[in-house]
Short mmCIF file of C-alpha atoms in Angstrom, two decimals:
data_model
loop_
_atom_site.label_atom_id
_atom_site.label_comp_id
_atom_site.label_asym_id
_atom_site.label_seq_id
_atom_site.Cartn_x
_atom_site.Cartn_y
_atom_site.Cartn_z
CA MET A 4 -54.64 -17.10 -64.41
CA GLU A 5 -51.87 -14.85 -63.10
CA SER A 6 -52.85 -12.14 -60.62
CA ILE A 7 -52.10 -8.51 -61.05
CA LEU A 8 -49.42 -9.16 -58.10
CA GLU A 9 -47.91 -12.09 -60.15
CA ARG A 10 -47.78 -9.97 -63.24
CA VAL A 11 -46.14 -7.17 -61.54
CA THR A 12 -43.62 -9.38 -59.71
CA ARG A 13 -42.77 -11.22 -63.16
CA VAL A 14 -42.04 -7.89 -64.69
CA VAL A 15 -39.99 -6.67 -62.09
CA VAL A 16 -38.03 -9.85 -61.96
CA GLU A 17 -37.16 -9.43 -65.42
CA LYS A 18 -36.03 -6.04 -64.87
CA THR A 19 -33.88 -6.64 -62.02
CA GLU A 20 -33.03 -10.27 -62.48
CA ILE A 21 -33.57 -10.84 -58.69
CA ALA A 22 -34.75 -14.32 -57.41
CA ARG A 23 -38.59 -14.13 -57.46
CA GLU A 24 -38.89 -15.40 -54.03
CA GLU A 25 -36.89 -11.98 -52.97
CA VAL A 26 -39.81 -9.93 -54.64
CA GLY A 27 -42.79 -9.28 -52.89
CA PRO A 28 -45.52 -6.60 -51.83
CA ASP A 29 -43.34 -4.97 -49.31
CA SER A 30 -40.28 -4.65 -51.77
CA HIS A 31 -38.90 -1.15 -51.87
CA LEU A 32 -38.00 -0.36 -55.36
CA GLU A 33 -34.79 1.61 -54.64
CA ARG A 34 -33.83 -0.30 -50.94
CA ASP A 35 -34.60 -4.04 -51.80
CA LEU A 36 -34.68 -3.92 -55.43
CA ASN A 37 -31.69 -1.31 -55.78
CA MET A 38 -33.56 0.17 -58.82
CA ASP A 39 -32.06 3.51 -60.00
CA SER A 40 -33.95 5.98 -61.86
CA LEU A 41 -33.32 4.24 -65.31
CA ASP A 42 -34.34 0.93 -64.10
CA ARG A 43 -37.46 2.75 -63.01
CA VAL A 44 -38.13 4.06 -66.37
CA GLU A 45 -37.49 0.71 -67.94
CA LEU A 46 -40.20 -1.17 -65.42
CA LEU A 47 -42.52 1.75 -66.25
CA LEU A 48 -42.51 1.22 -69.76
CA ALA A 49 -42.37 -2.69 -69.01
CA LEU A 50 -45.56 -2.50 -67.29
CA GLU A 51 -47.19 0.06 -69.61
CA GLU A 52 -46.90 -2.96 -72.47
CA GLU A 53 -47.67 -5.60 -69.87
CA PHE A 54 -51.23 -4.21 -68.83
CA ARG A 55 -51.79 -1.69 -71.92
CA GLN A 56 -52.19 1.19 -69.73
CA SER A 57 -50.53 4.38 -69.61
CA ILE A 58 -48.87 5.17 -66.28
CA SER A 59 -48.81 9.09 -65.99
CA GLU A 60 -45.58 10.66 -64.27
CA GLU A 61 -47.57 11.87 -61.06
CA ALA A 62 -48.70 8.21 -60.51
CA GLU A 63 -45.39 6.87 -61.26
CA GLN A 64 -43.54 9.39 -58.79
CA GLY A 65 -45.68 7.50 -56.10
CA PHE A 66 -44.51 4.24 -56.56
CA GLU A 67 -42.24 3.23 -53.64
CA THR A 68 -42.64 -0.58 -53.13
CA VAL A 69 -44.41 -3.34 -55.50
CA GLY A 70 -47.62 -3.09 -53.41
CA GLN A 71 -48.25 0.25 -54.32
CA ILE A 72 -47.68 -0.70 -58.06
CA VAL A 73 -50.06 -3.24 -57.84
CA LYS A 74 -52.76 -1.16 -55.94
CA PHE A 75 -52.80 1.75 -58.65
CA ILE A 76 -52.95 -1.43 -61.43
CA GLU A 77 -56.06 -2.68 -59.94
CA GLY A 78 -57.56 0.91 -59.86
CA LEU A 79 -57.21 1.04 -63.31
CA GLN A 80 -58.56 -2.28 -64.04
CA MET B 25 9.57 16.85 -41.13
CA LYS B 26 6.79 19.00 -41.42
CA ARG B 27 3.42 18.32 -42.67
CA PRO B 28 1.91 20.22 -45.35
CA LYS B 29 -1.19 21.99 -44.92
CA LEU B 30 -4.41 22.88 -46.95
CA LEU B 31 -4.09 26.81 -46.98
CA SER B 32 -6.70 27.86 -49.29
CA LEU B 33 -9.88 26.80 -51.81
CA GLY B 34 -11.30 28.78 -54.34
CA PHE B 35 -13.70 28.02 -57.28
CA ALA B 36 -15.26 29.60 -60.18
CA VAL B 37 -17.87 28.41 -62.35
CA PRO B 38 -18.85 29.14 -66.12
CA PRO B 39 -21.84 31.90 -66.82
CA TYR B 40 -24.36 29.43 -68.57
CA SER B 41 -26.55 28.51 -65.99
CA TYR B 42 -29.57 25.64 -66.52
CA SER B 43 -31.98 23.61 -64.82
CA GLN B 44 -32.47 20.28 -65.10
CA LEU B 45 -35.53 20.60 -67.20
CA GLU B 46 -34.19 22.79 -69.66
CA ILE B 47 -30.98 20.74 -70.02
CA PHE B 48 -33.30 17.86 -70.81
CA GLU B 49 -35.44 19.58 -73.06
CA ALA B 50 -32.64 20.81 -75.33
CA LEU B 51 -31.09 17.57 -75.41
CA ALA B 52 -34.31 16.41 -76.96
CA TYR B 53 -34.79 12.92 -75.56
CA PRO B 54 -38.18 10.95 -75.21
CA HIS B 55 -40.11 12.40 -72.29
CA HIS B 56 -40.21 8.98 -70.20
CA PHE B 57 -36.55 9.70 -69.48
CA TRP B 58 -37.26 13.10 -67.75
CA ARG B 59 -37.43 10.70 -64.68
CA ILE B 60 -33.53 10.19 -64.95
CA TYR B 61 -32.93 13.87 -64.83
CA ARG B 62 -35.41 15.03 -62.46
CA ASP B 63 -34.71 12.52 -59.86
CA ALA B 64 -30.50 13.23 -60.18
CA GLY B 65 -30.86 15.32 -57.18
CA ILE B 66 -29.85 18.17 -58.99
CA GLU B 67 -31.31 21.87 -59.51
CA ARG B 68 -28.81 23.73 -61.40
CA ARG B 69 -25.65 23.26 -63.46
CA HIS B 70 -23.24 25.48 -65.41
CA PHE B 71 -21.61 25.31 -68.99
CA CYS B 72 -19.12 27.18 -70.45
CA VAL B 73 -21.12 27.35 -73.78
CA PRO B 74 -24.75 27.85 -74.29
CA LEU B 75 -27.16 24.50 -74.58
CA GLU B 76 -27.73 25.32 -78.30
CA ARG B 77 -24.27 25.31 -79.08
CA PHE B 78 -22.79 22.23 -77.01
CA ARG B 79 -24.60 20.18 -79.48
CA VAL B 80 -23.32 21.00 -82.63
CA LEU B 81 -19.52 21.70 -81.98
CA SER B 82 -17.44 19.53 -83.87
CA PHE B 83 -14.38 17.48 -81.96
CA GLN B 84 -11.89 20.59 -83.22
CA GLU B 85 -14.17 23.31 -81.97
CA GLN B 86 -14.82 21.34 -78.89
CA GLN B 87 -11.30 21.34 -78.06
CA GLU B 88 -10.69 24.87 -79.30
CA GLU B 89 -13.36 26.12 -76.72
CA TYR B 90 -11.97 23.95 -74.15
CA GLN B 91 -8.53 25.69 -74.62
CA ARG B 92 -9.98 29.27 -74.42
CA SER B 93 -12.82 28.34 -71.35
CA ALA B 94 -10.15 26.18 -69.14
CA ILE B 95 -7.54 28.91 -68.88
CA GLU B 96 -10.03 31.93 -68.19
CA LEU B 97 -12.16 29.71 -65.38
CA SER B 98 -8.80 28.42 -64.04
CA LYS B 99 -7.59 31.67 -63.59
CA GLN B 100 -10.81 32.94 -61.93
CA ALA B 101 -10.66 29.97 -59.51
CA ILE B 102 -6.98 30.23 -58.87
CA THR B 103 -7.51 34.46 -57.99
CA ASN B 104 -10.43 33.22 -55.71
CA CYS B 105 -8.35 30.79 -54.00
CA LEU B 106 -5.42 33.47 -53.67
CA ASP B 107 -7.46 35.73 -51.98
CA GLY B 108 -4.76 38.44 -51.98
CA ARG B 109 -1.95 35.80 -51.55
CA ASP B 110 1.31 36.59 -53.29
CA LEU B 111 1.43 34.36 -56.44
CA LYS B 112 5.53 34.42 -56.26
CA ASP B 113 5.17 32.29 -53.12
CA ILE B 114 4.02 29.30 -55.46
CA GLY B 115 6.55 26.74 -56.30
CA CYS B 116 4.62 24.28 -58.16
CA LEU B 117 1.27 24.56 -60.36
CA VAL B 118 -0.67 21.03 -60.79
CA TYR B 119 -3.06 21.36 -63.56
CA CYS B 120 -5.93 18.57 -63.71
CA SER B 121 -8.27 17.75 -66.37
CA CYS B 122 -9.98 15.14 -67.99
CA SER B 123 -12.56 16.44 -69.89
CA GLY B 124 -10.53 18.13 -73.00
CA ILE B 125 -7.08 17.56 -74.42
CA ALA B 126 -4.38 20.72 -74.67
CA PRO B 127 -1.48 19.39 -76.44
CA GLY B 128 1.72 20.92 -74.67
CA PRO B 129 2.19 23.85 -74.52
CA THR B 130 -0.20 22.77 -71.65
CA ILE B 131 -2.98 24.92 -69.55
CA GLY B 132 -0.76 25.30 -66.82
CA HIS B 133 1.77 26.95 -68.96
CA TYR B 134 -0.75 29.38 -70.13
CA LEU B 135 -1.45 30.21 -66.63
CA VAL B 136 2.00 30.51 -65.47
CA LYS B 137 2.13 33.02 -68.65
CA GLU B 138 -1.04 35.03 -67.92
CA LEU B 139 -0.99 35.15 -64.32
CA GLY B 140 2.46 35.77 -63.75
CA PHE B 141 3.71 32.96 -61.89
CA SER B 142 7.53 33.31 -61.22
CA PRO B 143 9.29 31.18 -64.04
CA ASN B 144 10.80 28.77 -61.82
CA THR B 145 7.43 27.42 -61.09
CA ARG B 146 7.12 23.68 -61.76
CA VAL B 147 4.29 23.01 -64.06
CA ILE B 148 2.63 19.41 -63.61
CA ASN B 149 -0.18 18.14 -65.77
CA ILE B 150 -2.65 15.24 -64.54
CA GLY B 151 -4.30 14.50 -67.30
CA MET B 152 -7.39 11.99 -67.96
CA GLN B 153 -7.42 10.57 -64.44
CA GLY B 154 -11.30 11.75 -64.53
CA CYS B 155 -13.28 12.51 -61.47
CA GLU B 156 -10.31 11.99 -58.89
CA GLY B 157 -7.68 14.04 -60.95
CA GLY B 158 -7.85 17.41 -58.81
CA GLY B 159 -8.94 15.71 -55.48
CA TYR B 160 -6.41 13.01 -55.13
CA PRO B 161 -3.41 12.86 -57.42
CA GLY B 162 -3.66 16.52 -57.72
CA LEU B 163 -3.68 17.34 -54.00
CA ALA B 164 -0.95 14.39 -53.11
CA ALA B 165 1.36 15.98 -55.90
CA ALA B 166 0.94 19.24 -54.24
CA ALA B 167 1.54 17.56 -50.79
CA ASP B 168 4.51 15.97 -51.83
CA PHE B 169 6.00 18.76 -53.72
CA THR B 170 5.62 20.79 -50.50
CA THR B 171 7.08 18.26 -48.13
CA ALA B 172 10.05 17.68 -50.17
CA HIS B 173 10.58 21.29 -51.15
CA GLY B 174 9.25 23.30 -48.35
CA LYS B 175 7.44 25.63 -50.51
CA GLN B 176 3.62 26.28 -51.79
CA ALA B 177 1.99 24.39 -54.27
CA LEU B 178 -0.92 25.34 -56.25
CA VAL B 179 -3.64 22.70 -57.45
CA VAL B 180 -6.24 23.76 -59.96
CA ALA B 181 -8.78 21.15 -61.42
CA CYS B 182 -10.66 22.23 -64.31
CA GLU B 183 -13.30 20.68 -66.02
CA LEU B 184 -15.55 21.47 -68.99
CA THR B 185 -17.74 18.35 -69.26
CA SER B 186 -20.25 20.14 -71.49
CA LEU B 187 -17.20 19.95 -74.31
CA SER B 188 -17.04 16.11 -74.30
CA TYR B 189 -20.89 15.96 -75.22
CA TYR B 190 -21.09 12.83 -77.69
CA PRO B 191 -23.85 13.67 -80.06
CA GLU B 192 -26.95 11.64 -80.13
CA PRO B 193 -29.95 11.94 -82.75
CA ASP B 194 -33.15 13.65 -81.43
CA GLY B 195 -35.20 11.40 -79.69
CA GLU B 196 -32.70 8.49 -80.42
CA PRO B 197 -30.40 8.02 -77.16
CA ASN B 198 -27.54 5.40 -77.70
CA PRO B 199 -28.87 2.54 -75.70
CA GLU B 200 -25.18 1.32 -75.36
CA ASN B 201 -24.12 0.45 -71.82
CA ASP B 202 -27.38 1.39 -70.33
CA PHE B 203 -27.57 4.75 -72.00
CA GLN B 204 -24.44 6.09 -70.71
CA CYS B 205 -24.40 8.96 -72.33
CA LEU B 206 -27.96 9.80 -71.69
CA ARG B 207 -27.13 9.15 -68.02
CA ALA B 208 -23.72 11.25 -68.30
CA ASN B 209 -25.78 13.99 -69.76
CA ALA B 210 -27.77 14.13 -66.65
CA ILE B 211 -25.13 14.97 -63.93
CA PHE B 212 -22.27 16.27 -65.33
CA ALA B 213 -21.34 20.13 -65.55
CA ASP B 214 -18.58 22.71 -65.72
CA ALA B 215 -16.29 24.26 -62.91
CA SER B 216 -12.92 25.01 -61.88
CA SER B 217 -11.58 24.86 -58.21
CA ALA B 218 -8.01 25.68 -56.74
CA ALA B 219 -6.04 24.85 -53.51
CA ILE B 220 -2.94 26.02 -52.08
CA VAL B 221 -0.98 23.72 -49.97
CA GLY B 222 1.99 25.03 -48.09
CA TYR B 223 2.81 26.04 -44.22
CA ASP B 224 1.59 28.77 -41.97
CA ASP B 225 0.51 28.91 -38.26
CA ASP B 226 -3.50 29.44 -38.60
CA TRP B 227 -4.98 26.52 -36.98
CA LYS B 228 -8.15 27.18 -39.13
CA HIS B 229 -6.25 25.56 -42.29
CA PRO B 230 -6.12 21.75 -41.85
CA TYR B 231 -2.93 19.30 -42.13
CA ILE B 232 -2.64 16.64 -44.89
CA ILE B 233 -2.03 13.68 -42.41
CA ASP B 234 -2.20 10.81 -44.43
CA GLN B 235 -3.25 9.75 -48.04
CA GLU B 236 -4.21 6.40 -49.80
CA SER B 237 -5.86 5.40 -52.64
CA CYS B 238 -7.17 2.07 -53.90
CA THR B 239 -7.69 0.57 -57.57
CA ASP B 240 -9.79 -2.18 -58.59
CA THR B 241 -8.98 -2.99 -62.21
CA ARG B 242 -11.27 -5.52 -62.45
CA TYR B 243 -13.81 -2.67 -63.34
CA VAL B 244 -10.97 -0.86 -65.19
CA ASP B 245 -13.48 -0.52 -68.50
CA ASP B 246 -16.59 0.72 -66.43
CA LEU B 247 -15.57 4.39 -65.82
CA GLY B 248 -13.80 7.34 -67.93
CA TYR B 249 -13.58 8.18 -71.58
CA ARG B 250 -13.18 5.86 -75.08
CA TRP B 251 -12.68 7.12 -78.17
CA ARG B 252 -15.51 6.90 -80.39
CA ASP B 253 -15.75 8.41 -84.30
CA GLY B 254 -12.82 10.60 -83.38
CA ARG B 255 -14.51 11.80 -80.30
CA LEU B 256 -14.76 11.33 -76.38
CA MET B 257 -17.49 9.40 -75.55
CA VAL B 258 -18.05 8.97 -71.63
CA LEU B 259 -17.76 5.37 -70.36
CA LEU B 260 -20.12 4.84 -67.18
CA SER B 261 -20.95 1.50 -66.35
CA LYS B 262 -24.11 0.89 -64.07
CA LYS B 263 -21.79 -0.81 -61.60
CA VAL B 264 -19.92 2.32 -60.35
CA PRO B 265 -22.33 3.24 -57.81
CA GLN B 266 -21.83 -0.39 -56.52
CA ILE B 267 -17.96 -0.67 -56.88
CA ALA B 268 -17.12 3.32 -55.58
CA PRO B 269 -17.77 2.29 -51.91
CA ILE B 270 -15.59 -0.82 -51.83
CA VAL B 271 -12.81 1.24 -53.09
CA VAL B 272 -13.24 4.31 -50.95
CA LYS B 273 -13.62 1.80 -47.84
CA SER B 274 -10.44 -0.14 -48.41
CA ALA B 275 -8.23 2.87 -49.02
CA LEU B 276 -10.20 4.84 -45.84
CA ASP B 277 -9.52 1.67 -43.78
CA ALA B 278 -5.62 1.68 -44.58
CA ILE B 279 -5.37 5.36 -43.30
CA LEU B 280 -7.87 4.74 -40.19
CA GLN B 281 -5.79 1.63 -39.01
CA ARG B 282 -2.19 3.41 -39.81
CA GLN B 283 -3.52 6.77 -37.75
CA SER B 284 -5.31 4.33 -34.97
CA LEU B 285 -8.56 6.24 -35.75
CA LYS B 286 -12.14 5.14 -36.43
CA VAL B 287 -14.79 6.32 -38.91
CA GLU B 288 -16.43 7.69 -35.76
CA ASP B 289 -13.62 9.79 -35.34
CA ILE B 290 -14.34 11.73 -38.58
CA ARG B 291 -16.36 14.75 -38.05
CA TRP B 292 -16.41 16.45 -41.77
CA TRP B 293 -16.90 14.34 -44.90
CA VAL B 294 -15.91 16.18 -48.07
CA ILE B 295 -17.08 13.31 -50.74
CA HIS B 296 -16.90 13.73 -54.47
CA ALA B 297 -20.71 14.76 -55.65
CA ALA B 298 -20.62 11.67 -58.07
CA GLY B 299 -24.56 11.68 -57.86
CA ARG B 300 -26.93 10.27 -55.30
CA ALA B 301 -26.52 6.69 -55.77
CA VAL B 302 -22.70 6.55 -55.51
CA LEU B 303 -23.15 9.04 -52.26
CA ARG B 304 -25.77 6.92 -50.71
CA ASN B 305 -24.06 3.71 -51.46
CA ILE B 306 -20.65 5.40 -49.85
CA GLN B 307 -22.97 6.33 -46.59
CA ASN B 308 -23.99 2.97 -46.07
CA SER B 309 -21.07 1.25 -46.71
CA LEU B 310 -19.42 3.33 -44.11
CA GLY B 311 -22.65 3.86 -41.78
CA LEU B 312 -22.73 7.61 -41.97
CA SER B 313 -25.59 9.59 -40.65
CA ASP B 314 -27.14 12.05 -43.02
CA ASP B 315 -25.71 15.27 -41.94
CA LYS B 316 -22.15 13.78 -42.89
CA LEU B 317 -23.35 14.20 -46.72
CA SER B 318 -25.14 17.60 -46.41
CA LEU B 319 -22.26 19.14 -47.86
CA SER B 320 -21.75 16.61 -51.07
CA LEU B 321 -25.15 16.81 -51.55
CA GLY B 322 -25.68 20.37 -51.64
CA VAL B 323 -22.85 21.06 -54.10
CA LEU B 324 -24.53 18.14 -56.27
CA ARG B 325 -27.53 20.08 -55.90
CA ASP B 326 -26.17 23.30 -56.49
CA PHE B 327 -23.59 22.81 -59.37
CA GLY B 328 -24.34 18.93 -60.41
CA ASN B 329 -21.27 16.49 -60.91
CA CYS B 330 -18.31 18.82 -61.83
CA SER B 331 -15.75 15.74 -62.41
CA SER B 332 -12.23 16.55 -60.50
CA SER B 333 -13.47 19.91 -59.44
CA THR B 334 -16.25 19.19 -57.53
CA VAL B 335 -14.26 18.21 -54.11
CA GLY B 336 -12.74 21.72 -54.29
CA LEU B 337 -16.24 23.06 -54.15
CA VAL B 338 -17.48 20.85 -51.36
CA GLY B 339 -14.35 21.75 -49.33
CA LYS B 340 -14.90 25.24 -49.85
CA ARG B 341 -18.24 25.02 -48.27
CA LEU B 342 -16.73 23.09 -45.18
CA MET B 343 -14.45 26.19 -44.56
CA SER B 344 -17.78 28.16 -43.77
CA GLU B 345 -18.66 25.36 -41.30
CA ASN B 346 -18.08 25.27 -37.50
CA ILE B 347 -14.67 23.51 -37.29
CA LYS B 348 -12.94 22.86 -34.24
CA ILE B 349 -9.45 22.56 -33.03
CA GLY B 350 -8.73 18.76 -33.09
CA ASP B 351 -11.34 17.68 -35.64
CA TYR B 352 -10.89 15.31 -38.41
CA GLY B 353 -12.13 15.44 -41.92
CA VAL B 354 -11.75 13.47 -45.13
CA VAL B 355 -11.59 14.13 -48.84
CA ILE B 356 -12.87 11.31 -50.79
CA THR B 357 -12.57 11.26 -54.87
CA VAL B 358 -13.81 8.56 -57.04
CA GLY B 359 -12.32 7.92 -60.65
CA PRO B 360 -11.31 5.70 -63.33
CA GLY B 361 -9.55 2.48 -62.48
CA ILE B 362 -12.05 2.10 -60.61
CA THR B 363 -9.90 4.25 -58.05
CA GLY B 364 -10.78 5.40 -54.53
CA GLY B 365 -8.78 8.31 -52.96
CA VAL B 366 -8.77 9.53 -49.43
CA SER B 367 -6.90 12.28 -47.80
CA LEU B 368 -7.28 12.86 -44.21
CA LEU B 369 -7.12 16.48 -42.85
CA CYS B 370 -6.75 17.21 -39.29
CA TRP B 371 -7.26 20.64 -37.55
CA GLY B 372 -5.02 22.01 -35.03
CA GLU B 373 -1.80 21.09 -33.37
CA VAL B 374 -0.57 17.85 -35.09
CA GLU B 375 2.76 15.74 -33.99
CA GLN B 376 5.18 16.07 -36.75
CA VAL B 377 6.43 13.09 -38.34
#
């Protein structure tokens, strides 16, 4: 069974088309993954669908790295 | 041969001013797209028509409004730029715009008539060259005129991007090209700016030392407008922030090499406030410190991306800075092609060519 980190990473890879091995918990969404605000909107919608959870705008604003997304979703489980 | 100088700058913005939230709500996009507007680095934008009107105008109405507002706003920008100077000294008027279509007589001809330019004024119309129109080809045409004829030239850029709005149904943004209309509607605004090029003895008016552009036509279909259903529809690919630094750096490197200068020798950076991503990528590509972008980021925050008028607004702010004799500055534009345009300025004594 996939861990939350693996599931988040899979969604990030699908959205950014960046190689799986280049995405890790410390990957910065803007600097490392070159995500702009539209990419982040699309990532947010994909994460909500993947985890069947609503992610608030306030929470989403705090996401700077993949690891921060994972930590937030772990808190929802 | 004497080098031309940038003698004066002025600008004007139209009366309707809105916050990003007001604009986003008026455009009726789904809420999850708010982040794009919120994070654009923009607080307010100005438009020549109220928000409730610009979504309902037909193409014909857009162009009629363009004709009216472009003349009025350009007149304000020119008057602010003249700042008491004599209009009769202007030998050439260069009008630049990409956001509306004025068949001849051009907006320039109406400006000659309504402001009272000399009947011998040469009128040049630079149309549809996107965000670079006023800042590079417009400034270059003015500098070339002054160099060739020894007279002053006035370049005015007027962009009324609200009048090139492409209609989208409530809650259903067109996903084409990564939601290009939605993204464009998050940044573009209206303004006019004007500059006078000529000669004088005031060291505070910089010489235009050199100019260069670079166009990478592999990306010719990634930025500009295209026709759709009898209207202008913005063309704004997500590649633009990646390509812009490449063409800008190529043009800048050519100038620096010719002038035996280094990036570190340039103190003042007047960069087209295209958007946060373009500015950040140009900064990283050239290795600039944060303070070099402060003028452009400030204009982006207060006015948004006013297309080819924008560098005039940035330049006007520069004139209030603590400039010293011997300082170098650059004016950088990005536009369709995709083209990067660079003009090198220098304050103080300059060896003639």
